[in-house]
PDB file of C-alpha atoms in Angstrom:
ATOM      1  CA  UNK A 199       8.887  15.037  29.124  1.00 31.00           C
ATOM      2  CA  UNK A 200       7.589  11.651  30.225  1.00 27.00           C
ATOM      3  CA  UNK A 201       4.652  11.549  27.827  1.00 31.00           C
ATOM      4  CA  UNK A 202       6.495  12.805  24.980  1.00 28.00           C
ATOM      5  CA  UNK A 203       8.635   9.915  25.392  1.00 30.00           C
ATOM      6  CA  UNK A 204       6.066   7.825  25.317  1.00 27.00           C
ATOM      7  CA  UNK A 205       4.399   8.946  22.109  1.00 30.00           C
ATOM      8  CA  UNK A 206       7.758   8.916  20.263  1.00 32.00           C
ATOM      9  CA  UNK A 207       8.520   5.270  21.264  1.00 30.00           C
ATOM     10  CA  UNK A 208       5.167   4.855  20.047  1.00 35.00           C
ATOM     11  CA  UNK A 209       5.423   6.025  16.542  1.00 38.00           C
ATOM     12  CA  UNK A 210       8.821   3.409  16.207  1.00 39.00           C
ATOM     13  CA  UNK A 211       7.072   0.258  14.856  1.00 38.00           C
ATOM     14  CA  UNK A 212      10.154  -2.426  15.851  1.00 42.00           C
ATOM     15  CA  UNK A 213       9.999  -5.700  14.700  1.00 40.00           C
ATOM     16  CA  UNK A 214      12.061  -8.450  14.965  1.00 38.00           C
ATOM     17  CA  UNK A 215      14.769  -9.386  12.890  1.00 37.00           C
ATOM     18  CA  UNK A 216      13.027 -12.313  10.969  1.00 41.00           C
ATOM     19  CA  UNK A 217       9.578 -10.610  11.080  1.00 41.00           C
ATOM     20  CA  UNK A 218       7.845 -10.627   7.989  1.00 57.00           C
ATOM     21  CA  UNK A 219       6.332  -7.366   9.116  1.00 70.00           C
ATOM     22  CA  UNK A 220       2.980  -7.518   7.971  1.00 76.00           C
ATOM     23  CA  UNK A 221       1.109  -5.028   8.790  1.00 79.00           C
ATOM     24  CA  UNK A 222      -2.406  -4.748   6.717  1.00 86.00           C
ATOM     25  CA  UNK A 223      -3.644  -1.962   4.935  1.00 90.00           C
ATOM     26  CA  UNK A 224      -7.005  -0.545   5.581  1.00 90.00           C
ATOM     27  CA  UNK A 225      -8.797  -0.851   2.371  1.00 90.00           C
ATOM     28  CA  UNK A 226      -9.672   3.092   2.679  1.00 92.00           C
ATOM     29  CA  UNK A 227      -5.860   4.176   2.737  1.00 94.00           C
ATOM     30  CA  UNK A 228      -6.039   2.535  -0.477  1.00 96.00           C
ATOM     31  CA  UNK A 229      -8.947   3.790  -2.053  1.00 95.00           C
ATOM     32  CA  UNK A 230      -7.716   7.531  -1.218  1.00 96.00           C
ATOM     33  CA  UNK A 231      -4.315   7.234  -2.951  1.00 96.00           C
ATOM     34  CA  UNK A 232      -6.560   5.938  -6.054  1.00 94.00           C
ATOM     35  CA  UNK A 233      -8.840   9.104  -5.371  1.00 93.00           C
ATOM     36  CA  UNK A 234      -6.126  11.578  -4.387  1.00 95.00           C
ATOM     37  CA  UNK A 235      -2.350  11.061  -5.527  1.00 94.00           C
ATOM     38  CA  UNK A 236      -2.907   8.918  -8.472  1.00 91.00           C
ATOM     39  CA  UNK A 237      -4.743  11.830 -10.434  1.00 89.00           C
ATOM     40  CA  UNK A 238      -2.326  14.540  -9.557  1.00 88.00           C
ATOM     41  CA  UNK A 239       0.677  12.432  -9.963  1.00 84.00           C
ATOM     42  CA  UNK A 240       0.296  10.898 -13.202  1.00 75.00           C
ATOM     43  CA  UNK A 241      -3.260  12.572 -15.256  1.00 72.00           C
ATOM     44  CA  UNK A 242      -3.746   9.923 -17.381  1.00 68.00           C
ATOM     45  CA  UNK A 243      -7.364   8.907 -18.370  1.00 60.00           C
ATOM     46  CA  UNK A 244      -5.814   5.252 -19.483  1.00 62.00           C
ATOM     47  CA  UNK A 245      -4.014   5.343 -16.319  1.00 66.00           C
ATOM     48  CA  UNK A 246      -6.622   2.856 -14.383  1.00 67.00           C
ATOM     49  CA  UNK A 247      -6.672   0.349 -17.732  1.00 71.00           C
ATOM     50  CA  UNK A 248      -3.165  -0.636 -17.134  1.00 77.00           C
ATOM     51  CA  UNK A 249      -2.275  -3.265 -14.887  1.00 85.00           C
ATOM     52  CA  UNK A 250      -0.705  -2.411 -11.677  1.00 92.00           C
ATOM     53  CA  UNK A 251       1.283  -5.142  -9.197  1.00 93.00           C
ATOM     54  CA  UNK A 252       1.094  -5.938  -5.558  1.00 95.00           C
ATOM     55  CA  UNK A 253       4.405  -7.346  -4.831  1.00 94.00           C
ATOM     56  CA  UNK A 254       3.804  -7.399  -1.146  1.00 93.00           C
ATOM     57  CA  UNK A 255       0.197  -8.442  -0.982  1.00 91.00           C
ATOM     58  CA  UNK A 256      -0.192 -10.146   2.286  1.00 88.00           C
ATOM     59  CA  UNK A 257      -3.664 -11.267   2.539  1.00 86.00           C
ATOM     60  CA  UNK A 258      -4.671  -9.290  -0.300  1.00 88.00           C
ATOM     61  CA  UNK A 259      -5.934  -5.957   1.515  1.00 89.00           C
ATOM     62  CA  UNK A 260      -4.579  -3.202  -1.114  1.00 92.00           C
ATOM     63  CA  UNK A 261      -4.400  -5.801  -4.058  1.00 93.00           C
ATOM     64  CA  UNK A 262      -8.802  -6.192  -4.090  1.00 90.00           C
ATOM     65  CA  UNK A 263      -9.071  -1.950  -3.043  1.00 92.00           C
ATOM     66  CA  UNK A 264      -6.905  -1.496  -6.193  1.00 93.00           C
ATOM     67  CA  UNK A 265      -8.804  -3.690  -7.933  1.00 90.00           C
ATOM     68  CA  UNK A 266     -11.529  -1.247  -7.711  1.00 88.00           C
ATOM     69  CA  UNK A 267      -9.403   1.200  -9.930  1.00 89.00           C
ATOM     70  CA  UNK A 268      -7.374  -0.704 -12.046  1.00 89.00           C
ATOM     71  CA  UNK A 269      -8.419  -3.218 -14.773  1.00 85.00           C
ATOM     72  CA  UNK A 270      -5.850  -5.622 -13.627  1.00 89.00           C
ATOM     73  CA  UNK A 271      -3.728  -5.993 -10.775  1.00 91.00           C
ATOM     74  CA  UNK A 272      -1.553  -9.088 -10.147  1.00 91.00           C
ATOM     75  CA  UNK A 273      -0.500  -9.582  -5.942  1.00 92.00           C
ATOM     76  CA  UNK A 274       2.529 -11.818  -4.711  1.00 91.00           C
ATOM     77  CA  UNK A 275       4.698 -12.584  -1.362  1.00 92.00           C
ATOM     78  CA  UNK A 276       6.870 -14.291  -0.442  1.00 90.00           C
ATOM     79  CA  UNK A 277       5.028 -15.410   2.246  1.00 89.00           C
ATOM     80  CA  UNK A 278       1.447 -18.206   1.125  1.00 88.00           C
ATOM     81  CA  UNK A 279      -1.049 -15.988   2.807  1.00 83.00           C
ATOM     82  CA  UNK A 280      -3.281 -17.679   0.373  1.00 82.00           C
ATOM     83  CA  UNK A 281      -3.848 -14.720  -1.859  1.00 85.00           C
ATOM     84  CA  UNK A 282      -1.726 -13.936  -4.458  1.00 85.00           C
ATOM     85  CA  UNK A 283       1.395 -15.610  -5.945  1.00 88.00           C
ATOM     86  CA  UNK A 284       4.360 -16.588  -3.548  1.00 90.00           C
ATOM     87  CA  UNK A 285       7.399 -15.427  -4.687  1.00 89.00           C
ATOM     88  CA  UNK A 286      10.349 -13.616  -3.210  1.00 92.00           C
ATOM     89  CA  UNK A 287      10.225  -9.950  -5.206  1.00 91.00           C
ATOM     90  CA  UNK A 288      14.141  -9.313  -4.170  1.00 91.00           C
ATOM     91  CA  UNK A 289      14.928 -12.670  -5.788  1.00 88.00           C
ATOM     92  CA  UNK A 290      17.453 -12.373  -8.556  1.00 82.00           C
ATOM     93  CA  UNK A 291      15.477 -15.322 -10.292  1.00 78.00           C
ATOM     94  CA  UNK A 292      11.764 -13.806  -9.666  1.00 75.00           C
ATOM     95  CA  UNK A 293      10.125 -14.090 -12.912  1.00 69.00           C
ATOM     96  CA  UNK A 294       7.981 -10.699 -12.521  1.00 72.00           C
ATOM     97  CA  UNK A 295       4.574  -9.907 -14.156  1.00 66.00           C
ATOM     98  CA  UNK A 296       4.290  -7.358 -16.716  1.00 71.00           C
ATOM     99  CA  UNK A 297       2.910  -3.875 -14.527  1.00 84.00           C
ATOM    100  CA  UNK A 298       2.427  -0.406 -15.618  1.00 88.00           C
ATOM    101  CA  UNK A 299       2.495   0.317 -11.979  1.00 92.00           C
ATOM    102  CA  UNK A 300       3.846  -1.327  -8.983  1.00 95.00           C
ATOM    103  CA  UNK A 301       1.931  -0.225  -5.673  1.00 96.00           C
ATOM    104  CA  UNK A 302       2.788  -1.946  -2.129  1.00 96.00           C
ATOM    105  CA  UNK A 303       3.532  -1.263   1.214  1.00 95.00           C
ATOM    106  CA  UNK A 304       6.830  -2.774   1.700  1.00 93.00           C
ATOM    107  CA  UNK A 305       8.477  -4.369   4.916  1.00 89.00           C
ATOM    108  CA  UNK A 306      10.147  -1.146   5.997  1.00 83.00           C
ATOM    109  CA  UNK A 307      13.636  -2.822   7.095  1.00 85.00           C
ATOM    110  CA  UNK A 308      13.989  -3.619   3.407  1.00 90.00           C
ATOM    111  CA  UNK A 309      11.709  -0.826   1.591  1.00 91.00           C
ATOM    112  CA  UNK A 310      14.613   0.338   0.084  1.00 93.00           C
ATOM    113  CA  UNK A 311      15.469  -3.008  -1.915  1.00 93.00           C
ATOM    114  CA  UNK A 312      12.007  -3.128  -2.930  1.00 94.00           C
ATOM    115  CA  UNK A 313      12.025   0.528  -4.073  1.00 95.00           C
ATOM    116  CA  UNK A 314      15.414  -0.007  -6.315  1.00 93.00           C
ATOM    117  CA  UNK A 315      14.113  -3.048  -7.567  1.00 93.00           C
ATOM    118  CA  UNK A 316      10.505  -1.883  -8.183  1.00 93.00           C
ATOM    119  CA  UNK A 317      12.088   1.112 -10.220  1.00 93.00           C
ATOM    120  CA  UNK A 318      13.397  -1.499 -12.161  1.00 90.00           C
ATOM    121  CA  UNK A 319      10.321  -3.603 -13.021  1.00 91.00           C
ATOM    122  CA  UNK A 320       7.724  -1.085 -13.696  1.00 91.00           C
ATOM    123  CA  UNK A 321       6.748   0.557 -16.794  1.00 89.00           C
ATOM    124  CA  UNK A 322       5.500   4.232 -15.737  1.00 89.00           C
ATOM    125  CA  UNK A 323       5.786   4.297 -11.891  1.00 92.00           C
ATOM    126  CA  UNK A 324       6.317   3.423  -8.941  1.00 95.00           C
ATOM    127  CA  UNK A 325       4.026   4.080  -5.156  1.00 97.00           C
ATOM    128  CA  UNK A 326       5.284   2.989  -1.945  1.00 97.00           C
ATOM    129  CA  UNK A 327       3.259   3.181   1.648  1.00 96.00           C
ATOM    130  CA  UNK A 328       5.772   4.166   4.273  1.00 95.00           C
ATOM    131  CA  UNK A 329       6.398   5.333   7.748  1.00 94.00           C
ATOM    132  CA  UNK A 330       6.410   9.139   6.932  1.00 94.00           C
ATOM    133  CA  UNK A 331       9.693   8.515   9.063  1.00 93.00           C
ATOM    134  CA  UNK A 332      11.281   6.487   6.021  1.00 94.00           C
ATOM    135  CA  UNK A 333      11.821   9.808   4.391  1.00 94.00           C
ATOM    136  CA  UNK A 334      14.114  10.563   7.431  1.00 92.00           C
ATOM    137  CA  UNK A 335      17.665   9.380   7.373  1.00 91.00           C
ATOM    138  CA  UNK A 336      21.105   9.788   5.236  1.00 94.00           C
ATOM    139  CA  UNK A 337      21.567   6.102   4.383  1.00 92.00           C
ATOM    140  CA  UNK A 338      18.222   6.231   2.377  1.00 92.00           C
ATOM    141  CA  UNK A 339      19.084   9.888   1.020  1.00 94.00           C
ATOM    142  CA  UNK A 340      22.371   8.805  -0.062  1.00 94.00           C
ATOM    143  CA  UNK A 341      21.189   5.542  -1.375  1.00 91.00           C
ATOM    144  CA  UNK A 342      17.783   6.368  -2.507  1.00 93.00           C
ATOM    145  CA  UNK A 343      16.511   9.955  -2.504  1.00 94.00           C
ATOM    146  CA  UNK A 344      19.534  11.700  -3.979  1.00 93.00           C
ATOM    147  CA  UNK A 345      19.967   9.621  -7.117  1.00 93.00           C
ATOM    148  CA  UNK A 346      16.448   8.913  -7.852  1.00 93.00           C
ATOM    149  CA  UNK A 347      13.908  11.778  -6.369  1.00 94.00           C
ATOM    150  CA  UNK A 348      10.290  11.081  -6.225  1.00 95.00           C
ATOM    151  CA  UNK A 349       7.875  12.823  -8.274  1.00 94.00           C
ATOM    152  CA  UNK A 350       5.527  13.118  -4.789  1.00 95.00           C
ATOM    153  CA  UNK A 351       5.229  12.756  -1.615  1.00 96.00           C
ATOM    154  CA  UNK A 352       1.834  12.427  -0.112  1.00 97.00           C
ATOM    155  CA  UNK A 353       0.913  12.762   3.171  1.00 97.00           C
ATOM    156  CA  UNK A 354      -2.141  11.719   4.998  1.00 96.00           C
ATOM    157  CA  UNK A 355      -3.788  14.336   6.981  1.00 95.00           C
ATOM    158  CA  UNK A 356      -4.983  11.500   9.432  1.00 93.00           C
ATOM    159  CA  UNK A 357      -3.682   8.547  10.787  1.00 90.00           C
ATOM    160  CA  UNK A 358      -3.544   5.176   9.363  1.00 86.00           C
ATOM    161  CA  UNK A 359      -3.855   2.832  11.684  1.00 79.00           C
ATOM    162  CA  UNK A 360      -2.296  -0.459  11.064  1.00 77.00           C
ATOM    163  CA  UNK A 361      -2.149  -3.887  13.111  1.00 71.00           C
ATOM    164  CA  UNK A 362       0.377  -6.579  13.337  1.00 76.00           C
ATOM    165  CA  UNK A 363      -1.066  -9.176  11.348  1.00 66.00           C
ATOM    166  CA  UNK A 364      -4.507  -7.933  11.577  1.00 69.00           C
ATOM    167  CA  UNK A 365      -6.718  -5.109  10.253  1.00 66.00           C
ATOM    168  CA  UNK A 366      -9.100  -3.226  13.011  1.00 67.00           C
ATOM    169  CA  UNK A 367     -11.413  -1.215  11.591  1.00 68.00           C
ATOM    170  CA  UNK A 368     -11.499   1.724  14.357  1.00 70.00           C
ATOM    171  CA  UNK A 369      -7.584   1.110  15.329  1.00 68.00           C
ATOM    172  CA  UNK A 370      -5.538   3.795  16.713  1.00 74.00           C
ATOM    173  CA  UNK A 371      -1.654   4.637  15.499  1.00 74.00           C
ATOM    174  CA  UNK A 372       0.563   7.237  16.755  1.00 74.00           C
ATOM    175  CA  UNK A 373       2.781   6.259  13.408  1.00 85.00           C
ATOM    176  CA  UNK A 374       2.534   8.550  10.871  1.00 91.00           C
ATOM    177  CA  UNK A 375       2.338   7.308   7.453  1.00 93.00           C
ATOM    178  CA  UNK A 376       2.831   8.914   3.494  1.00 96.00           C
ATOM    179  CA  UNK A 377       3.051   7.816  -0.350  1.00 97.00           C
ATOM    180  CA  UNK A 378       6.252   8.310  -2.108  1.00 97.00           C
ATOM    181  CA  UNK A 379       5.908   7.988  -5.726  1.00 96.00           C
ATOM    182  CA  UNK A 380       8.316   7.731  -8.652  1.00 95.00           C
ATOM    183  CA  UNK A 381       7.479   8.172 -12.353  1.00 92.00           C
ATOM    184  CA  UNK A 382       9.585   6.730 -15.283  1.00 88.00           C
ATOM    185  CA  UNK A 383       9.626   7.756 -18.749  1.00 82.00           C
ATOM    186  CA  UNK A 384      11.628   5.475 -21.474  1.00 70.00           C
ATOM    187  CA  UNK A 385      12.732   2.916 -19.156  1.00 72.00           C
ATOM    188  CA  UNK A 386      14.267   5.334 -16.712  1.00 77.00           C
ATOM    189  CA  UNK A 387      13.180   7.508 -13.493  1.00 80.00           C
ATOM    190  CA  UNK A 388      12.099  10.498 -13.960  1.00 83.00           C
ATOM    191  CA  UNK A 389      14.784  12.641 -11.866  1.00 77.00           C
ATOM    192  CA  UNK A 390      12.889  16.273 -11.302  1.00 80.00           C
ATOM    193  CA  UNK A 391      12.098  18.304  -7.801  1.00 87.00           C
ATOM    194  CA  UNK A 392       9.116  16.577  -5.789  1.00 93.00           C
ATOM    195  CA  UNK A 393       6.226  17.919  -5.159  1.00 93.00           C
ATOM    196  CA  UNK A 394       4.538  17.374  -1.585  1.00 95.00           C
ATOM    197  CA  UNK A 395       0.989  17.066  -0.839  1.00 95.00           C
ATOM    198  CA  UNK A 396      -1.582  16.094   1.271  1.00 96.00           C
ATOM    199  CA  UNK A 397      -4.162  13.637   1.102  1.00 97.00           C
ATOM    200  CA  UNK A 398      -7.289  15.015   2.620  1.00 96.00           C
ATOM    201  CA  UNK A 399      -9.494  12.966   6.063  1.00 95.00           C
ATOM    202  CA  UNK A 400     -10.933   9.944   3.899  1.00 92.00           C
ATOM    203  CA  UNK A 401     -11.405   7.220   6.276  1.00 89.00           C
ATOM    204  CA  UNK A 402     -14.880   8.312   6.936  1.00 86.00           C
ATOM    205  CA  UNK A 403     -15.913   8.821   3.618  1.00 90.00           C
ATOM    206  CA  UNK A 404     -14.191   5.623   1.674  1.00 91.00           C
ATOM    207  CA  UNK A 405     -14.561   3.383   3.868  1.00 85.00           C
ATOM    208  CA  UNK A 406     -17.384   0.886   2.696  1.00 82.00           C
ATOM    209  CA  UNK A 407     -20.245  -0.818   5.324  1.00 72.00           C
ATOM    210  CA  UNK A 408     -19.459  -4.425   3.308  1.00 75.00           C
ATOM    211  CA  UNK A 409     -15.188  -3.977   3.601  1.00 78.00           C
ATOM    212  CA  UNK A 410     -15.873  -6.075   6.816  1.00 72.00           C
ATOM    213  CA  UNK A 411     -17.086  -8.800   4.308  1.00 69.00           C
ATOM    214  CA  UNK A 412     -14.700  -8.417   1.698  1.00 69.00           C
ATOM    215  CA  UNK A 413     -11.303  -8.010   3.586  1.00 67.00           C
ATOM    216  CA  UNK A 414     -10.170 -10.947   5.955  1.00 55.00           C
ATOM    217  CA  UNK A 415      -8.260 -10.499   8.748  1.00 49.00           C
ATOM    218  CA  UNK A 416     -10.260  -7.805  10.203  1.00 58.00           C
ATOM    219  CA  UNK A 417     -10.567  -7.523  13.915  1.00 54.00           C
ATOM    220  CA  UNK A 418     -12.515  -5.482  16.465  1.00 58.00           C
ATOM    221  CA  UNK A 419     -15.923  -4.714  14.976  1.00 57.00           C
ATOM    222  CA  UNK A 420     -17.778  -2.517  16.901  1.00 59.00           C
ATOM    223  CA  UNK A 421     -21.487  -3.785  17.996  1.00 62.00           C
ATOM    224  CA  UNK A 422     -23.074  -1.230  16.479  1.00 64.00           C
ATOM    225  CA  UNK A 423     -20.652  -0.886  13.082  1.00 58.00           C
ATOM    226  CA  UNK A 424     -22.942  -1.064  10.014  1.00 59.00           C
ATOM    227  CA  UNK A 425     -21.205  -4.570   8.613  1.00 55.00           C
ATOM    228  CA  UNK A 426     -23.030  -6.456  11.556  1.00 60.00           C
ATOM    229  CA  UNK A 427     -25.751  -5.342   9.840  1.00 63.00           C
ATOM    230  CA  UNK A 428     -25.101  -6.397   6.488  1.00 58.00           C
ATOM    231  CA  UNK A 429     -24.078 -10.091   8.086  1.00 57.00           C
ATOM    232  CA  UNK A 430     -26.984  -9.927  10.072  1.00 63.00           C
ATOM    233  CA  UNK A 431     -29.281  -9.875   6.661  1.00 63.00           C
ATOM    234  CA  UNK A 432     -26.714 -12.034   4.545  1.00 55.00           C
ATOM    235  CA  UNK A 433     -26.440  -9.234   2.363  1.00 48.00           C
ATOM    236  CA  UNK A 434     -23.505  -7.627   1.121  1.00 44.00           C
ATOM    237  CA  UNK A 435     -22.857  -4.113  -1.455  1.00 40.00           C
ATOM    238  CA  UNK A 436     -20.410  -5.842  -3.497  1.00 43.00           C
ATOM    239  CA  UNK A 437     -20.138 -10.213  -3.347  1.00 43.00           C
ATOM    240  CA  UNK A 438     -16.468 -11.351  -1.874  1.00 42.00           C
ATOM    241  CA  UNK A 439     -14.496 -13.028  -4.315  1.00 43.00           C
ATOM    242  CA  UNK A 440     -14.153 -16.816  -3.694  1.00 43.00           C
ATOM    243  CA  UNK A 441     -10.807 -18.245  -3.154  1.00 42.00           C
ATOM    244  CA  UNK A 442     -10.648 -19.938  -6.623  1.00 44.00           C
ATOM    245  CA  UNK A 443     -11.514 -16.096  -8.353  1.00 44.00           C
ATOM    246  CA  UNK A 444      -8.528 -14.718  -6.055  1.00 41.00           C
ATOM    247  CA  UNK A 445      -6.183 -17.375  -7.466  1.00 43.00           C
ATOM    248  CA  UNK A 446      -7.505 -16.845 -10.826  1.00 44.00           C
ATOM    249  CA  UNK A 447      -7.623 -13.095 -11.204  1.00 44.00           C
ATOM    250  CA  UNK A 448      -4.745 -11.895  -9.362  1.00 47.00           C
ATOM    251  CA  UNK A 449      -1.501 -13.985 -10.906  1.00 44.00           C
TER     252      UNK A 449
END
């Protein structure tokens, strides 16, 4: 009974009231909903040639992964990580970037707002990384789920580990975490019954040697991990963008 206890307090990521709570995404979590929900969710061969919008890009984590997939992404917060545009999303006064898509893992005390105000914004849909707990609850069924059903929800077989304010490449989570995604069609949500899914183990096979490289804010590298390697040589699979390209390509 103990140790159940323990796990379950575990799984409860609390933060305090003025947190900002950011918690990085590992560029792999990324990279499978581009691989694995995406497709199902919305099978459109243009899909990746729209641009799609970070609006709670932290250091820039799933902003450069999507990058890898879409032609154009643009990445704000309201915090100046230094990636990105700072801007306050919720702001009645925000003046938003055009997006086909808007993709983000949202502070979780206020995922809601940026869910209602998301469904708002974008053109053809809408993703949100959550605590598979965030599906749980009547406020956000009453509020949320009830009047505007997602098209999918998409869990991940494995864990996704994420850090306070850092990303470890071989962390450990007992928090369990999904996709919910909403599709619109002429300016309004598409209401219809959601499908549920699962996204299949990818950490081991999209996660790149040269992420160390390209992501900041990553932490705990093992000694034998293939990106000491790749620093060792000064050699990486795919250059870092310099601060002035960040600036430049994702506004």
């Amino acid at each position: 009974m103990i140790r159940l206890a323990s796990t379950a307090v575990m799984a409860r990521r609390h933060e305090p009231a003025d947190s900002l709570d950011f918690f990085p995404t590992p560029p792999w979590a990324t990279r499978a909903f581009c691989e694995h929900v995406l497709p199902r969710v919305f099978p459109d061969p243009h899909l990746f040639h729209n641009p799609a919008w970070d609006p709670a890009c932290g250091e820039g984590h799933m902003a450069l992964a999507l990058a890898d997939y879409f032609a154009q992404v643009h990445a704000s917060d309201i915090f100046p990580y230094g990636f990105g545009q700072v801007a306050d999303f919720l702001h009645q006064d925000f003046r938003w970037k055009p997006a086909e898509w808007i993709i983000t893992n949202p502070p979780f005390a206020i995922g809601r707002d940026f869910i209602l105000k998301a469904l708002q914004l974008a053109y053809r849909g809408v993703a949100m990384l959550v605590r598979t707990a965030f599906c749980e609850g009547q406020g956000r069924y009453d509020d949320l789920f009830s009047i505007y059903p997602p098209a999918m929800i998409a869990q991940y077989a494995e864990r996704v580990p994420m850090h306070r304010a850092r990303w470890v490449v071989n962390g450990k989570t007992a928090t369990a975490y999904c996709w919910v995604v909403w599709l619109k069609e002429f300016g309004k949500p598409i209401v219809d019954d959601t499908r549920f899914v699962w996204i299949p183990p990818s950490r081991n096979t999209l996660t790149r040697p040269d992420d160390w490289l390209r992501f900041g804010g990553c932490m705990d590298i093992p000694d034998k991990h293939k990106a000491r390697q790749l620093a060792a040589e000064g050699g990486v699979m795919r250059p870092a963008p310099t601060r002035q390209e960040i600036q430049a390509g994702f506004l």
